[in-house]
PDB file of C-alpha atoms and ligand atoms in Angstrom:
ATOM      1  CA  MET A 827      -6.948  -0.233  19.025  1.00 39.00           C
ATOM      2  CA  THR A 828      -7.431   2.045  21.973  1.00 39.00           C
ATOM      3  CA  PRO A 829     -11.004   3.288  22.385  1.00 39.00           C
ATOM      4  CA  GLU A 830     -11.750   6.945  21.897  1.00 37.00           C
ATOM      5  CA  MET A 831     -11.148   9.252  24.827  1.00 38.00           C
ATOM      6  CA  THR A 832     -13.987  11.118  26.456  1.00 36.00           C
ATOM      7  CA  VAL A 833     -13.052  14.340  28.183  1.00 37.00           C
ATOM      8  CA  ALA A 834     -15.252  15.964  30.833  1.00 40.00           C
ATOM      9  CA  GLY A 835     -18.461  14.552  29.433  1.00 39.00           C
ATOM     10  CA  GLN A 836     -17.976  15.987  25.951  1.00 42.00           C
ATOM     11  CA  THR A 837     -18.320  13.707  22.986  1.00 46.00           C
ATOM     12  CA  PRO A 838     -15.099  12.569  21.325  1.00 47.00           C
ATOM     13  CA  SER A 839     -16.169  14.056  18.014  1.00 54.00           C
ATOM     14  CA  TYR A 840     -16.595  17.501  19.623  1.00 55.00           C
ATOM     15  CA  PHE A 841     -13.029  17.391  20.924  1.00 53.00           C
ATOM     16  CA  GLY A 842     -11.868  15.875  17.676  1.00 55.00           C
ATOM     17  CA  ARG A 843     -13.256  18.840  15.772  1.00 57.00           C
ATOM     18  CA  MET A 844     -11.823  21.293  18.305  1.00 56.00           C
ATOM     19  CA  THR A 845      -8.414  19.670  18.058  1.00 53.00           C
ATOM     20  CA  ALA A 846      -8.554  19.670  14.278  1.00 55.00           C
ATOM     21  CA  ARG A 847      -9.381  23.381  14.340  1.00 55.00           C
ATOM     22  CA  LEU A 848      -6.614  24.131  16.858  1.00 52.00           C
ATOM     23  CA  ARG A 849      -4.167  22.222  14.738  1.00 52.00           C
ATOM     24  CA  SER A 850      -4.991  24.180  11.629  1.00 51.00           C
ATOM     25  CA  THR A 851      -4.961  27.464  13.560  1.00 49.00           C
ATOM     26  CA  LEU A 852      -1.711  26.902  15.398  1.00 47.00           C
ATOM     27  CA  GLY A 853       0.098  25.024  12.701  1.00 46.00           C
ATOM     28  CA  LEU A 854       2.325  21.993  12.843  1.00 47.00           C
ATOM     29  CA  ALA A 855       4.635  23.312  15.571  1.00 47.00           C
ATOM     30  CA  LEU A 856       2.171  22.271  18.259  1.00 45.00           C
ATOM     31  CA  ASP A 857       1.343  18.969  16.627  1.00 47.00           C
ATOM     32  CA  VAL A 858       3.230  16.853  19.114  1.00 49.00           C
ATOM     33  CA  ALA A 859       1.531  18.520  22.075  1.00 55.00           C
ATOM     34  CA  LEU A 860      -1.993  17.898  20.803  1.00 63.00           C
ATOM     35  CA  PRO A 861      -3.712  14.532  21.212  1.00 70.00           C
ATOM     36  CA  PRO A 862      -3.589  12.348  18.074  1.00 78.00           C
ATOM     37  CA  LEU A 863      -6.571  12.177  15.748  1.00 81.00           C
ATOM     38  CA  CYS A 864      -7.969   9.211  13.890  1.00 86.00           C
ATOM     39  CA  PRO A 865      -6.680   9.646  10.315  1.00 81.00           C
ATOM     40  CA  ALA A 866      -9.974   8.455   8.870  1.00 82.00           C
ATOM     41  CA  CYS A 867     -12.606  10.411  10.861  1.00 84.00           C
ATOM     42  CA  ARG A 868     -10.563  12.984  12.848  1.00 84.00           C
ATOM     43  CA  ASP A 869     -11.877  11.835  16.224  1.00 85.00           C
ATOM     44  CA  LEU A 870      -9.424  11.558  19.091  1.00 84.00           C
ATOM     45  CA  VAL A 871      -7.508   8.342  19.524  1.00 83.00           C
ATOM     46  CA  GLY A 872      -5.463   7.198  22.513  1.00 71.00           C
ATOM     47  CA  ASP A 873      -2.186   6.438  20.803  1.00 64.00           C
ATOM     48  CA  GLN A 874      -0.235   7.777  17.857  1.00 52.00           C
ATOM     49  CA  GLY A 875      -0.604   6.051  14.515  1.00 58.00           C
ATOM     50  CA  GLY A 876      -3.853   4.248  15.216  1.00 75.00           C
ATOM     51  CA  LEU A 877      -7.427   4.321  14.042  1.00 83.00           C
ATOM     52  CA  CYS A 878     -10.323   5.024  16.408  1.00 86.00           C
ATOM     53  CA  ALA A 879     -12.354   2.000  17.496  1.00 85.00           C
ATOM     54  CA  SER A 880     -15.198   2.751  15.102  1.00 85.00           C
ATOM     55  CA  CYS A 881     -12.994   3.110  11.994  1.00 86.00           C
ATOM     56  CA  TRP A 882     -10.964   0.092  13.062  1.00 85.00           C
ATOM     57  CA  SER A 883     -14.151  -2.004  13.074  1.00 86.00           C
ATOM     58  CA  ARG A 884     -15.053  -0.769   9.561  1.00 87.00           C
ATOM     59  CA  LEU A 885     -11.639  -1.451   7.983  1.00 90.00           C
ATOM     60  CA  SER A 886     -12.017  -4.669   5.983  1.00 92.00           C
ATOM     61  CA  PHE A 887      -8.908  -6.780   6.237  1.00 94.00           C
ATOM     62  CA  ILE A 888      -8.413  -9.384   3.516  1.00 96.00           C
ATOM     63  CA  ALA A 889      -8.101 -13.012   4.609  1.00 94.00           C
ATOM     64  CA  ARG A 890      -8.474 -16.426   2.971  1.00 93.00           C
ATOM     65  CA  PRO A 891     -10.282 -17.774   1.016  1.00 93.00           C
ATOM     66  CA  TYR A 892      -8.703 -15.792  -1.828  1.00 94.00           C
ATOM     67  CA  CYS A 893      -7.136 -16.515  -5.218  1.00 94.00           C
ATOM     68  CA  GLU A 894      -3.620 -17.723  -4.370  1.00 95.00           C
ATOM     69  CA  ARG A 895      -2.208 -15.814  -7.354  1.00 95.00           C
ATOM     70  CA  LEU A 896      -4.035 -12.463  -7.317  1.00 94.00           C
ATOM     71  CA  GLY A 897      -4.959 -12.394  -3.621  1.00 95.00           C
ATOM     72  CA  ILE A 898      -8.534 -11.336  -4.443  1.00 92.00           C
ATOM     73  CA  PRO A 899     -11.073 -12.747  -1.972  1.00 92.00           C
ATOM     74  CA  PHE A 900     -13.588 -15.370  -3.120  1.00 91.00           C
ATOM     75  CA  ALA A 901     -17.216 -14.979  -2.131  1.00 87.00           C
ATOM     76  CA  TYR A 902     -17.186 -18.617  -0.975  1.00 88.00           C
ATOM     77  CA  ASP A 903     -14.439 -21.130  -0.206  1.00 90.00           C
ATOM     78  CA  PRO A 904     -13.596 -23.194  -3.326  1.00 88.00           C
ATOM     79  CA  GLY A 905     -10.979 -25.244  -1.411  1.00 88.00           C
ATOM     80  CA  PRO A 906      -7.254 -24.771  -0.744  1.00 87.00           C
ATOM     81  CA  GLY A 907      -4.824 -23.527  -3.413  1.00 87.00           C
ATOM     82  CA  ILE A 908      -7.480 -22.580  -5.991  1.00 90.00           C
ATOM     83  CA  LEU A 909      -6.772 -19.842  -8.548  1.00 93.00           C
ATOM     84  CA  SER A 910      -9.427 -17.507  -9.896  1.00 92.00           C
ATOM     85  CA  MET A 911     -10.591 -17.673 -13.521  1.00 91.00           C
ATOM     86  CA  GLU A 912      -9.034 -14.215 -13.964  1.00 90.00           C
ATOM     87  CA  ALA A 913      -5.581 -15.438 -12.830  1.00 93.00           C
ATOM     88  CA  ILE A 914      -5.773 -18.433 -15.191  1.00 94.00           C
ATOM     89  CA  ALA A 915      -7.069 -16.500 -18.213  1.00 93.00           C
ATOM     90  CA  ASP A 916      -4.745 -13.511 -17.886  1.00 92.00           C
ATOM     91  CA  PRO A 917      -1.846 -14.347 -15.518  1.00 95.00           C
ATOM     92  CA  PRO A 918       0.194 -11.374 -14.269  1.00 96.00           C
ATOM     93  CA  ALA A 919       4.005 -11.193 -14.464  1.00 96.00           C
ATOM     94  CA  TYR A 920       4.246 -11.399 -10.663  1.00 97.00           C
ATOM     95  CA  ALA A 921       3.762 -14.692  -8.852  1.00 97.00           C
ATOM     96  CA  ARG A 922       1.530 -13.692  -5.924  1.00 97.00           C
ATOM     97  CA  ALA A 923      -0.151 -10.489  -4.754  1.00 98.00           C
ATOM     98  CA  ARG A 924      -1.317  -9.831  -1.196  1.00 98.00           C
ATOM     99  CA  ALA A 925      -3.047  -6.822   0.339  1.00 98.00           C
ATOM    100  CA  ALA A 926      -3.789  -6.002   3.973  1.00 97.00           C
ATOM    101  CA  ALA A 927      -7.204  -4.437   3.332  1.00 96.00           C
ATOM    102  CA  ARG A 928      -9.870  -3.716   0.761  1.00 96.00           C
ATOM    103  CA  TYR A 929      -9.609  -0.229  -0.699  1.00 95.00           C
ATOM    104  CA  ASP A 930     -12.898   1.002   0.744  1.00 92.00           C
ATOM    105  CA  ASP A 931     -13.801   4.276   2.508  1.00 91.00           C
ATOM    106  CA  VAL A 932     -11.708   3.804   5.649  1.00 91.00           C
ATOM    107  CA  ALA A 933      -8.653   2.475   3.779  1.00 94.00           C
ATOM    108  CA  ARG A 934      -8.923   5.352   1.289  1.00 93.00           C
ATOM    109  CA  GLU A 935      -8.971   7.956   4.099  1.00 91.00           C
ATOM    110  CA  LEU A 936      -5.981   6.273   5.672  1.00 91.00           C
ATOM    111  CA  VAL A 937      -4.016   6.265   2.406  1.00 93.00           C
ATOM    112  CA  LEU A 938      -4.891   9.903   1.647  1.00 91.00           C
ATOM    113  CA  ALA A 939      -3.866  11.023   5.159  1.00 89.00           C
ATOM    114  CA  PHE A 940      -0.620   9.072   4.835  1.00 90.00           C
ATOM    115  CA  LYS A 941       0.211  10.275   1.324  1.00 88.00           C
ATOM    116  CA  TYR A 942      -0.950  13.864   1.300  1.00 87.00           C
ATOM    117  CA  GLY A 943      -1.796  14.713   4.928  1.00 84.00           C
ATOM    118  CA  ASP A 944       1.571  14.687   6.669  1.00 80.00           C
ATOM    119  CA  ARG A 945       0.727  11.439   8.446  1.00 85.00           C
ATOM    120  CA  LEU A 946       3.988   9.560   7.967  1.00 88.00           C
ATOM    121  CA  ASP A 947       3.434   8.325  11.530  1.00 86.00           C
ATOM    122  CA  LEU A 948       0.868   5.896  10.069  1.00 89.00           C
ATOM    123  CA  ALA A 949       3.594   3.925   8.261  1.00 93.00           C
ATOM    124  CA  PRO A 950       4.508   1.577  11.159  1.00 91.00           C
ATOM    125  CA  THR A 951       0.856   0.563  11.674  1.00 91.00           C
ATOM    126  CA  MET A 952       0.154   0.114   7.966  1.00 94.00           C
ATOM    127  CA  GLY A 953       3.454  -1.755   7.567  1.00 95.00           C
ATOM    128  CA  ARG A 954       2.581  -4.096  10.435  1.00 94.00           C
ATOM    129  CA  TRP A 955      -0.727  -5.005   8.786  1.00 95.00           C
ATOM    130  CA  MET A 956       1.063  -5.515   5.462  1.00 97.00           C
ATOM    131  CA  ALA A 957       3.735  -7.718   7.035  1.00 97.00           C
ATOM    132  CA  HIS A 958       0.961  -9.864   8.489  1.00 97.00           C
ATOM    133  CA  ALA A 959      -0.943 -10.131   5.183  1.00 97.00           C
ATOM    134  CA  GLY A 960       2.288 -10.919   3.311  1.00 98.00           C
ATOM    135  CA  ARG A 961       3.964 -13.183   5.871  1.00 98.00           C
ATOM    136  CA  GLU A 962       4.217 -16.127   3.439  1.00 97.00           C
ATOM    137  CA  LEU A 963       5.771 -13.876   0.767  1.00 98.00           C
ATOM    138  CA  LEU A 964       8.218 -12.337   3.242  1.00 98.00           C
ATOM    139  CA  ALA A 965       9.231 -15.735   4.668  1.00 98.00           C
ATOM    140  CA  ASP A 966      11.079 -16.615   1.449  1.00 93.00           C
ATOM    141  CA  ALA A 967      11.960 -13.148   0.158  1.00 98.00           C
ATOM    142  CA  ASP A 968      15.498 -11.839  -0.364  1.00 98.00           C
ATOM    143  CA  MET A 969      14.671  -8.154  -0.823  1.00 98.00           C
ATOM    144  CA  LEU A 970      11.868  -5.584  -0.772  1.00 98.00           C
ATOM    145  CA  VAL A 971      11.546  -3.285  -3.789  1.00 98.00           C
ATOM    146  CA  PRO A 972       9.415  -0.139  -3.267  1.00 97.00           C
ATOM    147  CA  VAL A 973       7.582   1.070  -6.390  1.00 95.00           C
ATOM    148  CA  PRO A 974       9.397   4.324  -7.250  1.00 91.00           C
ATOM    149  CA  LEU A 975       7.888   7.735  -7.877  1.00 84.00           C
ATOM    150  CA  HIS A 976       9.124   9.871 -10.738  1.00 75.00           C
ATOM    151  CA  TRP A 977      11.592  12.412  -9.326  1.00 69.00           C
ATOM    152  CA  ARG A 978       9.274  15.275 -10.215  1.00 69.00           C
ATOM    153  CA  ARG A 979       6.431  13.819  -8.162  1.00 72.00           C
ATOM    154  CA  LEU A 980       8.834  12.866  -5.386  1.00 70.00           C
ATOM    155  CA  TRP A 981       9.918  16.471  -5.268  1.00 68.00           C
ATOM    156  CA  THR A 982       6.366  17.811  -4.845  1.00 69.00           C
ATOM    157  CA  ARG A 983       5.324  15.129  -2.364  1.00 69.00           C
ATOM    158  CA  ARG A 984       8.666  15.072  -0.494  1.00 71.00           C
ATOM    159  CA  PHE A 985       8.605  11.342   0.247  1.00 83.00           C
ATOM    160  CA  ASN A 986       7.864   8.079  -1.514  1.00 90.00           C
ATOM    161  CA  GLN A 987       5.003   6.381   0.323  1.00 92.00           C
ATOM    162  CA  ALA A 988       6.032   2.935  -0.959  1.00 95.00           C
ATOM    163  CA  ALA A 989       9.559   3.379   0.461  1.00 95.00           C
ATOM    164  CA  ALA A 990       8.117   4.488   3.825  1.00 95.00           C
ATOM    165  CA  LEU A 991       5.950   1.342   3.912  1.00 97.00           C
ATOM    166  CA  ALA A 992       8.951  -0.807   2.919  1.00 97.00           C
ATOM    167  CA  GLN A 993      10.904   0.599   5.876  1.00 97.00           C
ATOM    168  CA  ALA A 994       8.074  -0.381   8.225  1.00 97.00           C
ATOM    169  CA  ILE A 995       7.966  -3.890   6.695  1.00 98.00           C
ATOM    170  CA  LEU A 996      11.745  -4.220   7.065  1.00 98.00           C
ATOM    171  CA  ALA A 997      11.314  -3.397  10.767  1.00 97.00           C
ATOM    172  CA  GLU A 998       8.687  -6.157  11.081  1.00 96.00           C
ATOM    173  CA  SER A 999      10.249  -8.846   8.900  1.00 97.00           C
ATOM    174  CA  GLY A1000      13.992  -8.148   8.689  1.00 98.00           C
ATOM    175  CA  VAL A1001      13.851  -8.424   4.867  1.00 98.00           C
ATOM    176  CA  PRO A1002      16.227  -5.743   3.510  1.00 98.00           C
ATOM    177  CA  ILE A1003      15.249  -3.028   1.020  1.00 97.00           C
ATOM    178  CA  ALA A1004      16.830  -2.868  -2.427  1.00 96.00           C
ATOM    179  CA  TYR A1005      16.972   0.902  -2.906  1.00 91.00           C
ATOM    180  CA  GLU A1006      17.202   2.463  -6.366  1.00 92.00           C
ATOM    181  CA  THR A1007      16.769  -0.951  -8.001  1.00 94.00           C
ATOM    182  CA  LEU A1008      13.794   0.165  -9.984  1.00 94.00           C
ATOM    183  CA  LYS A1009      13.791   3.549 -11.708  1.00 92.00           C
ATOM    184  CA  ARG A1010      10.772   5.334 -13.063  1.00 89.00           C
ATOM    185  CA  VAL A1011      12.223   6.505 -16.343  1.00 85.00           C
ATOM    186  CA  ARG A1012       9.121   8.229 -17.562  1.00 78.00           C
ATOM    187  CA  ALA A1013       6.594  10.353 -15.650  1.00 73.00           C
ATOM    188  CA  THR A1014       3.166   8.790 -16.081  1.00 72.00           C
ATOM    189  CA  ALA A1015      -0.246  10.415 -15.999  1.00 72.00           C
ATOM    190  CA  HIS A1016      -2.342   9.760 -12.890  1.00 75.00           C
ATOM    191  CA  GLN A1017      -4.083   6.406 -13.253  1.00 73.00           C
ATOM    192  CA  VAL A1018      -7.346   7.786 -11.824  1.00 73.00           C
ATOM    193  CA  GLY A1019     -10.217   7.604 -14.284  1.00 77.00           C
ATOM    194  CA  LEU A1020      -8.405   5.403 -16.821  1.00 79.00           C
ATOM    195  CA  SER A1021      -9.701   2.040 -18.026  1.00 81.00           C
ATOM    196  CA  ALA A1022      -7.667  -1.118 -17.377  1.00 79.00           C
ATOM    197  CA  ALA A1023      -6.279  -1.045 -20.941  1.00 82.00           C
ATOM    198  CA  GLU A1024      -5.426   2.666 -20.666  1.00 83.00           C
ATOM    199  CA  ARG A1025      -3.679   2.062 -17.334  1.00 81.00           C
ATOM    200  CA  ALA A1026      -1.554  -0.690 -18.858  1.00 81.00           C
ATOM    201  CA  ALA A1027      -0.599   1.542 -21.813  1.00 82.00           C
ATOM    202  CA  ASN A1028       0.091   4.469 -19.480  1.00 81.00           C
ATOM    203  CA  VAL A1029       2.743   2.620 -17.446  1.00 83.00           C
ATOM    204  CA  GLN A1030       4.234   0.466 -20.211  1.00 81.00           C
ATOM    205  CA  GLY A1031       7.992   0.966 -20.350  1.00 83.00           C
ATOM    206  CA  ALA A1032       7.876   3.447 -17.466  1.00 88.00           C
ATOM    207  CA  PHE A1033      10.199   1.399 -15.234  1.00 93.00           C
ATOM    208  CA  ARG A1034      13.751   0.155 -15.718  1.00 94.00           C
ATOM    209  CA  VAL A1035      16.459  -1.569 -13.680  1.00 96.00           C
ATOM    210  CA  PRO A1036      19.749   0.354 -14.121  1.00 95.00           C
ATOM    211  CA  THR A1037      22.540  -1.841 -15.530  1.00 96.00           C
ATOM    212  CA  GLU A1038      24.723  -1.423 -12.444  1.00 96.00           C
ATOM    213  CA  LYS A1039      21.880  -2.711 -10.215  1.00 96.00           C
ATOM    214  CA  ARG A1040      21.243  -5.885 -12.203  1.00 96.00           C
ATOM    215  CA  PRO A1041      23.846  -8.122 -10.480  1.00 96.00           C
ATOM    216  CA  SER A1042      22.298  -7.384  -7.061  1.00 96.00           C
ATOM    217  CA  ILE A1043      18.895  -8.819  -8.034  1.00 97.00           C
ATOM    218  CA  ARG A1044      20.010 -11.650 -10.339  1.00 97.00           C
ATOM    219  CA  GLY A1045      18.464 -14.915  -9.143  1.00 98.00           C
ATOM    220  CA  ARG A1046      16.819 -13.170  -6.163  1.00 98.00           C
ATOM    221  CA  ARG A1047      13.287 -13.414  -4.801  1.00 98.00           C
ATOM    222  CA  LEU A1048      11.781  -9.931  -4.583  1.00 98.00           C
ATOM    223  CA  VAL A1049       8.659  -8.433  -3.031  1.00 98.00           C
ATOM    224  CA  LEU A1050       7.364  -5.261  -4.686  1.00 98.00           C
ATOM    225  CA  ILE A1051       5.871  -2.813  -2.168  1.00 98.00           C
ATOM    226  CA  ASP A1052       3.192  -0.202  -2.937  1.00 97.00           C
ATOM    227  CA  ASP A1053       0.358   1.545  -1.118  1.00 95.00           C
ATOM    228  CA  VAL A1054      -2.609   0.753  -3.364  1.00 95.00           C
ATOM    229  CA  LEU A1055      -3.268  -1.754  -6.132  1.00 95.00           C
ATOM    230  CA  THR A1056      -6.036  -0.747  -8.532  1.00 90.00           C
ATOM    231  CA  SER A1057      -5.859  -2.550 -11.880  1.00 87.00           C
ATOM    232  CA  GLY A1058      -2.443  -4.033 -11.123  1.00 91.00           C
ATOM    233  CA  ALA A1059      -0.939  -2.416 -14.258  1.00 91.00           C
ATOM    234  CA  THR A1060       1.827  -0.580 -12.350  1.00 92.00           C
ATOM    235  CA  VAL A1061       3.063  -3.560 -10.317  1.00 95.00           C
ATOM    236  CA  ASP A1062       2.774  -5.818 -13.369  1.00 95.00           C
ATOM    237  CA  THR A1063       5.023  -3.478 -15.391  1.00 94.00           C
ATOM    238  CA  CYS A1064       7.476  -3.280 -12.464  1.00 96.00           C
ATOM    239  CA  ALA A1065       7.516  -7.083 -12.096  1.00 97.00           C
ATOM    240  CA  ARG A1066       8.206  -7.460 -15.826  1.00 96.00           C
ATOM    241  CA  ALA A1067      11.185  -5.059 -15.603  1.00 96.00           C
ATOM    242  CA  LEU A1068      12.625  -6.902 -12.568  1.00 97.00           C
ATOM    243  CA  LEU A1069      12.233 -10.343 -14.161  1.00 97.00           C
ATOM    244  CA  ARG A1070      13.786  -9.091 -17.394  1.00 96.00           C
ATOM    245  CA  ALA A1071      16.735  -7.804 -15.334  1.00 97.00           C
ATOM    246  CA  GLY A1072      17.293 -11.293 -13.907  1.00 97.00           C
ATOM    247  CA  ALA A1073      15.153 -11.565 -10.743  1.00 98.00           C
ATOM    248  CA  ALA A1074      14.090 -15.171 -10.086  1.00 98.00           C
ATOM    249  CA  HIS A1075      10.689 -14.433  -8.585  1.00 98.00           C
ATOM    250  CA  VAL A1076       8.573 -11.335  -7.919  1.00 98.00           C
ATOM    251  CA  ASP A1077       5.662 -11.084  -5.465  1.00 98.00           C
ATOM    252  CA  VAL A1078       3.567  -7.997  -4.695  1.00 98.00           C
ATOM    253  CA  LEU A1079       2.535  -6.657  -1.285  1.00 98.00           C
ATOM    254  CA  VAL A1080       0.293  -3.589  -0.969  1.00 98.00           C
ATOM    255  CA  PHE A1081      -1.587  -1.902   1.843  1.00 97.00           C
ATOM    256  CA  ALA A1082      -4.977  -1.897   0.097  1.00 97.00           C
ATOM    257  CA  ARG A1083      -6.405  -3.167  -3.140  1.00 96.00           C
ATOM    258  CA  VAL A1084      -9.532  -2.561  -5.173  1.00 92.00           C
ATOM    259  CA  VAL A1085     -11.576  -5.748  -5.011  1.00 89.00           C
ATOM    260  CA  GLU A1086     -13.700  -6.764  -7.949  1.00 79.00           C
ATOM    261  CA  ALA A1087     -15.606 -10.014  -7.843  1.00 71.00           C
ATOM    262  CA  VAL A1088     -13.564 -12.983  -9.072  1.00 71.00           C
ATOM    263  CA  ARG A1089     -14.763 -16.468  -9.866  1.00 76.00           C
ATOM    264  CA  ALA A1090     -13.328 -19.796  -8.869  1.00 76.00           C
ATOM    265  CA  PRO A1091     -12.978 -22.145 -11.874  1.00 72.00           C
ATOM    266  CA  ILE A1092     -15.890 -24.412 -11.017  1.00 58.00           C
TER     267      ILE A1092
HETATM  268 ZN1  LIG B2468     -11.989   7.092  13.141  1.00 79.88          ZN
END
């Protein structure tokens, strides 16, 4: 990442605040002419789509050792290929999940800016990190399947963040996107504040593969794409629908995931 700029002896945060104020005063028309801001802290950054050096250093990327099934990091290294107790006791419908980063403060700011803050320009960067975290999944994938929004939410938000991330991953990996393969047939309540069991009930039966799309995924290896994985209920329901429609294998790749402690079976 490019370090923050310092202009005429002023601190970056001073100019960051000034630029933020100018932006809100002048509106989006001047957006391209103003220097880019860090999506997490609003300080100036040198190039478009990046984090400032300080936020970059606080973003916690996920790397091995992790549960090979759930992709949740282990506190210590139990050895290669080990699954967590959680994956063994309650295996998900998908085969493997991978996330670029832990869903902590910096990742949350990034996701909120991307989703609700008109920062679609973050997609290539986030997609690059995802493609790196999911390189093993993408190496033997036939198609990417973005988790769909219900049309009503798509209409208010204007774009599907999962589809925008899938486009960035296609650019990195060359794996094509299977559009419209998964339909959200029922609007679901926001998952925020629900327990794991409530989340699972909330999304049950919410997704379907239209009959005319079934031949295109039959026997195929798919990678579900979403921005955040919390309890995993949404991607699990999606994976179930895709497998029921004939997909051979479903993996999951997200930008950030909530990390709860998992145990190796020792
Ligand atoms: Zn920052």
